[in-house]
PDB file of C-alpha atoms in Angstrom:
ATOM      1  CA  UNK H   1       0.000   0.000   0.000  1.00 36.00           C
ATOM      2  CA  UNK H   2       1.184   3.539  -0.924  1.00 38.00           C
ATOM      3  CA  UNK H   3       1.006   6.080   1.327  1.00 37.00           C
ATOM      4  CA  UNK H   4      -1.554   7.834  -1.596  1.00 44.00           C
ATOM      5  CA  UNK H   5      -4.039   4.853  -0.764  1.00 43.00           C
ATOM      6  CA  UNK H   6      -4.030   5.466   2.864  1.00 39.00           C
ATOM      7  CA  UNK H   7      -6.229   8.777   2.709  1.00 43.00           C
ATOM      8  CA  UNK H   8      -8.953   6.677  -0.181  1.00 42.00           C
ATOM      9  CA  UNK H   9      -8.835   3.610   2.130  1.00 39.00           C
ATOM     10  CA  UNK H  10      -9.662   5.655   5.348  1.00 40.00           C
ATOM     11  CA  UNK H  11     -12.498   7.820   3.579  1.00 34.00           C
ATOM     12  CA  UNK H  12     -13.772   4.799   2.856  1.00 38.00           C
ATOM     13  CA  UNK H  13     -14.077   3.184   5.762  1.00 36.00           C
ATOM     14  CA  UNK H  14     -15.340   6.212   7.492  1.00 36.00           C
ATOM     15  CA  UNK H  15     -18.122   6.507   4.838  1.00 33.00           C
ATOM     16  CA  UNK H  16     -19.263   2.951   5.233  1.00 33.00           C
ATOM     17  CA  UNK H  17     -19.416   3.535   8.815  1.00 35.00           C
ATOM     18  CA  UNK H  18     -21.475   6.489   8.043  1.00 36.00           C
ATOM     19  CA  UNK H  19     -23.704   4.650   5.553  1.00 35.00           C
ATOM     20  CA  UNK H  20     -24.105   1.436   7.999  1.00 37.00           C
ATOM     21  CA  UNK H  21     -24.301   3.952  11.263  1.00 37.00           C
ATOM     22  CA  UNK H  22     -27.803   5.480  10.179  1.00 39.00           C
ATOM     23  CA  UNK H  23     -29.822   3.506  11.512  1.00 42.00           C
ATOM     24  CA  UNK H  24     -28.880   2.958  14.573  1.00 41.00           C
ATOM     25  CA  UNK H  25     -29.460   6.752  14.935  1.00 41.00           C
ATOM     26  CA  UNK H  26     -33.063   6.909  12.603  1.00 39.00           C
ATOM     27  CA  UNK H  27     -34.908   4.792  15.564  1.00 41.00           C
ATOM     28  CA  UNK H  28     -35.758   5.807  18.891  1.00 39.00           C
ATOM     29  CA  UNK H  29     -33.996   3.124  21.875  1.00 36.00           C
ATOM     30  CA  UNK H  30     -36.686   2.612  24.697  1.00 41.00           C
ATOM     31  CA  UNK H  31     -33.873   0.470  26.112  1.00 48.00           C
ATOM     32  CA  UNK H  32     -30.792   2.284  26.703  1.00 52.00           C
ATOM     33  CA  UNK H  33     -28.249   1.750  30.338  1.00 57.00           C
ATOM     34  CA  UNK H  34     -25.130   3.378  30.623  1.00 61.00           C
ATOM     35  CA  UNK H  35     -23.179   0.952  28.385  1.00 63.00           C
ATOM     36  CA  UNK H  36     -21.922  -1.379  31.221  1.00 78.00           C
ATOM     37  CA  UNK H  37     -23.292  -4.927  31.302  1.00 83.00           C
ATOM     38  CA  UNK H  38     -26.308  -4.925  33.253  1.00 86.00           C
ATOM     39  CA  UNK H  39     -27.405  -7.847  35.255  1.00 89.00           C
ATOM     40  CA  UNK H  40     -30.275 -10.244  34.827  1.00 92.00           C
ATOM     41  CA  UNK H  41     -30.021 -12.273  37.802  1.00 93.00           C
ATOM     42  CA  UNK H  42     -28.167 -13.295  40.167  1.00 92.00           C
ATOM     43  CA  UNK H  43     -25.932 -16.883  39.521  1.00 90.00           C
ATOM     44  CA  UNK H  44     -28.188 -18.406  41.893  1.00 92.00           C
ATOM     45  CA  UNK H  45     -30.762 -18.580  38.539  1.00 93.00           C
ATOM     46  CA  UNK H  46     -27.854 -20.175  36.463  1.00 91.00           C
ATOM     47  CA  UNK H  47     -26.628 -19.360  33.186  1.00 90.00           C
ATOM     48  CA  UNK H  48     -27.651 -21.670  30.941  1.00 91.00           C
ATOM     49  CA  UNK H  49     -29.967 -21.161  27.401  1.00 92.00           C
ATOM     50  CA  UNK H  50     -29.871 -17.464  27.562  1.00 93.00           C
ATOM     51  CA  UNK H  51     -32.620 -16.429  25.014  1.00 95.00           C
ATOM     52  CA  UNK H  52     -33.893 -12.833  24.490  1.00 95.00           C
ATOM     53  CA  UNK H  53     -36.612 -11.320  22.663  1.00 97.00           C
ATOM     54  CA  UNK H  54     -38.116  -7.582  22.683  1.00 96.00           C
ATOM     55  CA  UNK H  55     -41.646  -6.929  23.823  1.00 96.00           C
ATOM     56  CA  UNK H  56     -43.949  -4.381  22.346  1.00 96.00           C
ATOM     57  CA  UNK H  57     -42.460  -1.594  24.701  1.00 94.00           C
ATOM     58  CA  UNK H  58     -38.961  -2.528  23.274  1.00 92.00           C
ATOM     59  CA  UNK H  59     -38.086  -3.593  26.835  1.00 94.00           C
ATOM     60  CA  UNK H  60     -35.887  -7.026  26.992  1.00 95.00           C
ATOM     61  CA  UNK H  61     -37.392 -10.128  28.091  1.00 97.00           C
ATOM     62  CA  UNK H  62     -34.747 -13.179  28.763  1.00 96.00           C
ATOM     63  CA  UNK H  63     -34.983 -16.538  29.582  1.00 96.00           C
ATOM     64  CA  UNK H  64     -31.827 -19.082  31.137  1.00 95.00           C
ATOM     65  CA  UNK H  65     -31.967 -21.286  33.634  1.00 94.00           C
ATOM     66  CA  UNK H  66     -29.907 -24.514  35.558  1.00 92.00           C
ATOM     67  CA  UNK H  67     -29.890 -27.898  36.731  1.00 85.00           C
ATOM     68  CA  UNK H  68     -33.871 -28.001  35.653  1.00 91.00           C
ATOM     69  CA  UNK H  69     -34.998 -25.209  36.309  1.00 95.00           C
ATOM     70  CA  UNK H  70     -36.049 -22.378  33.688  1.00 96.00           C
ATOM     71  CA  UNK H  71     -36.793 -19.153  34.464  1.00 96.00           C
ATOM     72  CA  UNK H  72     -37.378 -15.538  32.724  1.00 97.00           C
ATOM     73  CA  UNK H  73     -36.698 -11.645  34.030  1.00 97.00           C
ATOM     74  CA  UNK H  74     -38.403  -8.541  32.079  1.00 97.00           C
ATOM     75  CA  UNK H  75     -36.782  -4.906  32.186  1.00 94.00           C
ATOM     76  CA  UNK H  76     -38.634  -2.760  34.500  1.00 92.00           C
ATOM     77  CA  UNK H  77     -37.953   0.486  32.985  1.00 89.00           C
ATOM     78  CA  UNK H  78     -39.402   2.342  35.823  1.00 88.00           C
ATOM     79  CA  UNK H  79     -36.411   0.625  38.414  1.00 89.00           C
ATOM     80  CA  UNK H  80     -33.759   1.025  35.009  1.00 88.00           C
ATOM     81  CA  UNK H  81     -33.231  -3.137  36.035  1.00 91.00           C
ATOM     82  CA  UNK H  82     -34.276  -6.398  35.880  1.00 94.00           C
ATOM     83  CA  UNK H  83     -37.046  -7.855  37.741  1.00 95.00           C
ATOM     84  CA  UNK H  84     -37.027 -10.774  39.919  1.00 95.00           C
ATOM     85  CA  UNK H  85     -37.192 -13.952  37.569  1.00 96.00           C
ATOM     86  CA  UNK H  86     -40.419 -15.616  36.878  1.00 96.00           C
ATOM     87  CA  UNK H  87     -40.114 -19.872  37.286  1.00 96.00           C
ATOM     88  CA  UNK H  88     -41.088 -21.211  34.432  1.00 95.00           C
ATOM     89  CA  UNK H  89     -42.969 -24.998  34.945  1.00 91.00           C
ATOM     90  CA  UNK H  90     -43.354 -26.269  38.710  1.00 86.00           C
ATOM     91  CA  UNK H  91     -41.079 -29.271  37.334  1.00 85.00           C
ATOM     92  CA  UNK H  92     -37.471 -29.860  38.152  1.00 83.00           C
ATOM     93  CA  UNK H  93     -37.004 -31.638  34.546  1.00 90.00           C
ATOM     94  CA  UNK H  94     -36.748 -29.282  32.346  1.00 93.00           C
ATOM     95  CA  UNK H  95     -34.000 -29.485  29.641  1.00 92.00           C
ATOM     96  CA  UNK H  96     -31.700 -26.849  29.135  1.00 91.00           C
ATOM     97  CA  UNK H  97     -29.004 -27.169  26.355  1.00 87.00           C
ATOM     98  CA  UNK H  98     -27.562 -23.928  24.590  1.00 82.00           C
ATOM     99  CA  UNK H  99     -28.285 -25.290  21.258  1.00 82.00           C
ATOM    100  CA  UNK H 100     -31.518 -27.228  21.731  1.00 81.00           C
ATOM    101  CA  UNK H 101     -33.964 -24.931  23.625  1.00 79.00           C
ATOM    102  CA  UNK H 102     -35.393 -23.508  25.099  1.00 93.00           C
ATOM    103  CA  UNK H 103     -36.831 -20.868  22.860  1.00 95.00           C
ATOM    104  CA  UNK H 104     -39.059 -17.696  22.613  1.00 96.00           C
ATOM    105  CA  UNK H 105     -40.952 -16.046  19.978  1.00 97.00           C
ATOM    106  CA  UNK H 106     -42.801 -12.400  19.887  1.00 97.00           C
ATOM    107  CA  UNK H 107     -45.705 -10.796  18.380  1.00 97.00           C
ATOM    108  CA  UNK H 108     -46.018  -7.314  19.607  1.00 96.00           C
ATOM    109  CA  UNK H 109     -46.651  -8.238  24.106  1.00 96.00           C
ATOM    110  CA  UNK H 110     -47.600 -11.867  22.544  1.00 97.00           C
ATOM    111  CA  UNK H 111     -44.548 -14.107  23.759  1.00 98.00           C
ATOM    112  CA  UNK H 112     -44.316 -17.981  23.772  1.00 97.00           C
ATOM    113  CA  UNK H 113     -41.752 -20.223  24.939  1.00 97.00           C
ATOM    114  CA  UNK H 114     -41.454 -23.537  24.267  1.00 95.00           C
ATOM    115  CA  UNK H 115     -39.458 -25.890  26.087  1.00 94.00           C
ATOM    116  CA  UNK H 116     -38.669 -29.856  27.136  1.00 92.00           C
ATOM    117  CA  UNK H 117     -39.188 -32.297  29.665  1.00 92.00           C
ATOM    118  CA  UNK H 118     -35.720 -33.996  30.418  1.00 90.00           C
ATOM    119  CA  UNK H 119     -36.285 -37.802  29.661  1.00 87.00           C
ATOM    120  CA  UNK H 120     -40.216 -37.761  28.812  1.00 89.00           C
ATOM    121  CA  UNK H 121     -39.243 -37.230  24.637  1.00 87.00           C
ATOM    122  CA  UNK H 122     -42.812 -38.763  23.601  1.00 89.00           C
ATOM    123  CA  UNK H 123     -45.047 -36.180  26.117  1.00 89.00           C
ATOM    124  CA  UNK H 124     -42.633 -33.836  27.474  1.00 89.00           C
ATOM    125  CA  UNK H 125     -42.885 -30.688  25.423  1.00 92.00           C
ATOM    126  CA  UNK H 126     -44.447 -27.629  26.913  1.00 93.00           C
ATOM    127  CA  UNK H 127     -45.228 -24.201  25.607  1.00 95.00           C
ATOM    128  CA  UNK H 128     -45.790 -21.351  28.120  1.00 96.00           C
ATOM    129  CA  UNK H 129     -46.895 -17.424  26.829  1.00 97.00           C
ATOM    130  CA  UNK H 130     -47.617 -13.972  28.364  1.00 97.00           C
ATOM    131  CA  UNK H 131     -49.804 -11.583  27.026  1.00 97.00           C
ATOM    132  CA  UNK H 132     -48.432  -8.838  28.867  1.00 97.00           C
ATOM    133  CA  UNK H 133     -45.130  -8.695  27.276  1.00 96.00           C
ATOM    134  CA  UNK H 134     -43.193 -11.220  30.077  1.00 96.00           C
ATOM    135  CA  UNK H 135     -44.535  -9.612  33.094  1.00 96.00           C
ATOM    136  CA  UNK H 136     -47.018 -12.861  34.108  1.00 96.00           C
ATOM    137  CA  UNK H 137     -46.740 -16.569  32.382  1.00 97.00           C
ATOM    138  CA  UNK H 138     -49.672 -19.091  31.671  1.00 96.00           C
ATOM    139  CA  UNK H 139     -49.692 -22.523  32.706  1.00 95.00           C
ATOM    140  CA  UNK H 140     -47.266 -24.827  30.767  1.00 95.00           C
ATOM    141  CA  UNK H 141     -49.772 -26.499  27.999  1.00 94.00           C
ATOM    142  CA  UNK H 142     -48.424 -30.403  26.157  1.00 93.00           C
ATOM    143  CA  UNK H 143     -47.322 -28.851  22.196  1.00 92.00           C
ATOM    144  CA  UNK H 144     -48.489 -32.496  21.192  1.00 91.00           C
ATOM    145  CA  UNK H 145     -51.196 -34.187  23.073  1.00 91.00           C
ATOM    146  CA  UNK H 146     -51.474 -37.820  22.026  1.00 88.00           C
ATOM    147  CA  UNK H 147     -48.148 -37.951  20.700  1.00 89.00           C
ATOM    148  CA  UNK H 148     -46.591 -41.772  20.223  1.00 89.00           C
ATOM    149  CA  UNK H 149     -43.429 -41.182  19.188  1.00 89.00           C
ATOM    150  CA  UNK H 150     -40.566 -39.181  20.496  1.00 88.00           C
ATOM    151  CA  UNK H 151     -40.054 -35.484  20.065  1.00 88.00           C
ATOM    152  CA  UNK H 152     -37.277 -33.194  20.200  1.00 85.00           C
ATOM    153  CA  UNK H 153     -36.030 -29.594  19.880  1.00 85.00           C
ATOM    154  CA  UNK H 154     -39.273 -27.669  20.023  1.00 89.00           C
ATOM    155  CA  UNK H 155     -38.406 -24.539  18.378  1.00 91.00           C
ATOM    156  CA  UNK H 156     -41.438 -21.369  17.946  1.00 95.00           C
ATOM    157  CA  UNK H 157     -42.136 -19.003  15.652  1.00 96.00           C
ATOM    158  CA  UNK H 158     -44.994 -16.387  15.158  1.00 96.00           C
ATOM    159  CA  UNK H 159     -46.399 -15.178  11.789  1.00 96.00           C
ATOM    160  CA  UNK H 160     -47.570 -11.491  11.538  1.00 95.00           C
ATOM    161  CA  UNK H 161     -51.013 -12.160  13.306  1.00 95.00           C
ATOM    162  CA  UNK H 162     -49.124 -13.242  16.081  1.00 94.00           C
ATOM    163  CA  UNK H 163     -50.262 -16.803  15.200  1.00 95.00           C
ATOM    164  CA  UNK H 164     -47.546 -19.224  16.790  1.00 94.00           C
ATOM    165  CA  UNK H 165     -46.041 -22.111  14.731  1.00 94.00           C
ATOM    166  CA  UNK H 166     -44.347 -24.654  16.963  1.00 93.00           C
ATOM    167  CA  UNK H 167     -42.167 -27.053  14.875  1.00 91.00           C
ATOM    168  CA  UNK H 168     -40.435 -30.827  16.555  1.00 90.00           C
ATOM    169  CA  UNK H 169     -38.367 -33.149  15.559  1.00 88.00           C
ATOM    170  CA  UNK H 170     -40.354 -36.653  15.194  1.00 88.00           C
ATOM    171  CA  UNK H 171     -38.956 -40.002  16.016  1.00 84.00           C
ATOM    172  CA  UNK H 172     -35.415 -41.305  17.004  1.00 70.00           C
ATOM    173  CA  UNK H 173     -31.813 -40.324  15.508  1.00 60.00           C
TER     174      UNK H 173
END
């Protein structure tokens, strides 16, 4: 490189960052902290499946658990935090794996997660959802009732009705 193409190569750069910067400024952030990592919970909640989604207020909502246990915190934007995690399922089985689940979807305050049963493949997956954009959580409801084979990796997406499509894995290996 010349010293000539220095000056080009540098304009350059600075004018993709321009191009590639706008918008990040064009849309309002609801969610904004002071650029230092913020907290979720404390390790006592574990650390395992983080998943995140935005509600309709643009505030995050995160799920993450341990050991069997899954749980979700909301952003209070009021107390600039986290709130106190929400349990997710009364059950101490519920499989956590970084790559298999669990996992949320969003429509607007619409949110559904969808989650396993350790060791129950054929009945074990559940689907929870809030309404209220993760502040409260319905009862955990069997994604296939009737099922006779074994299911895996239930993974959710919503369409733009907020209609949620729950796809599985059938049968063995």
């Amino acid at each position: 490189m010349t010293f000539r193409a220095f000056p080009k190569r540098r304009f350059l750069l600075s004018a993709l960052l321009a191009i590639f910067s706008v918008p990040a400024f064009a849309q309002p952030a609801t969610f904004a902290t002071s650029m230092e990592p913020v907290e979720v919970a404390s390790s006592d909640f574990g650390n395992t499946s983080i998943r995140m989604v935005l509600n309709a207020a643009d505030e995050p909502v995160v799920s993450f658990g341990k050991s069997g246990h899954l749980y979700v915190a909301k952003w209070d934007a009021g107390a600039q935090a986290f709130g106190v995690p929400t349990p997710i399922d009364s059950t101490e089985a519920i499989y956590l794996s970084d790559q298999e689940g669990p996992e949320m979807a969003v429509h607007g305050d619409l949110i559904v997660l969808t989650y396993s049963h350790s060791g129950d493949w054929t009945h074990g997956l559940r689907s929870v959802r809030s309404l209220d954009g993760g502040a409260t959580w319905s009862e955990p409801l069997e994604v296939v009732p009737g099922a006779t084979t074994e299911l895996f990796l239930p993974c959710v997406a919503m369409d733009d009705a907020g209609n949620p499509f729950i796809g599985v894995i059938a049968g063995g290996a």
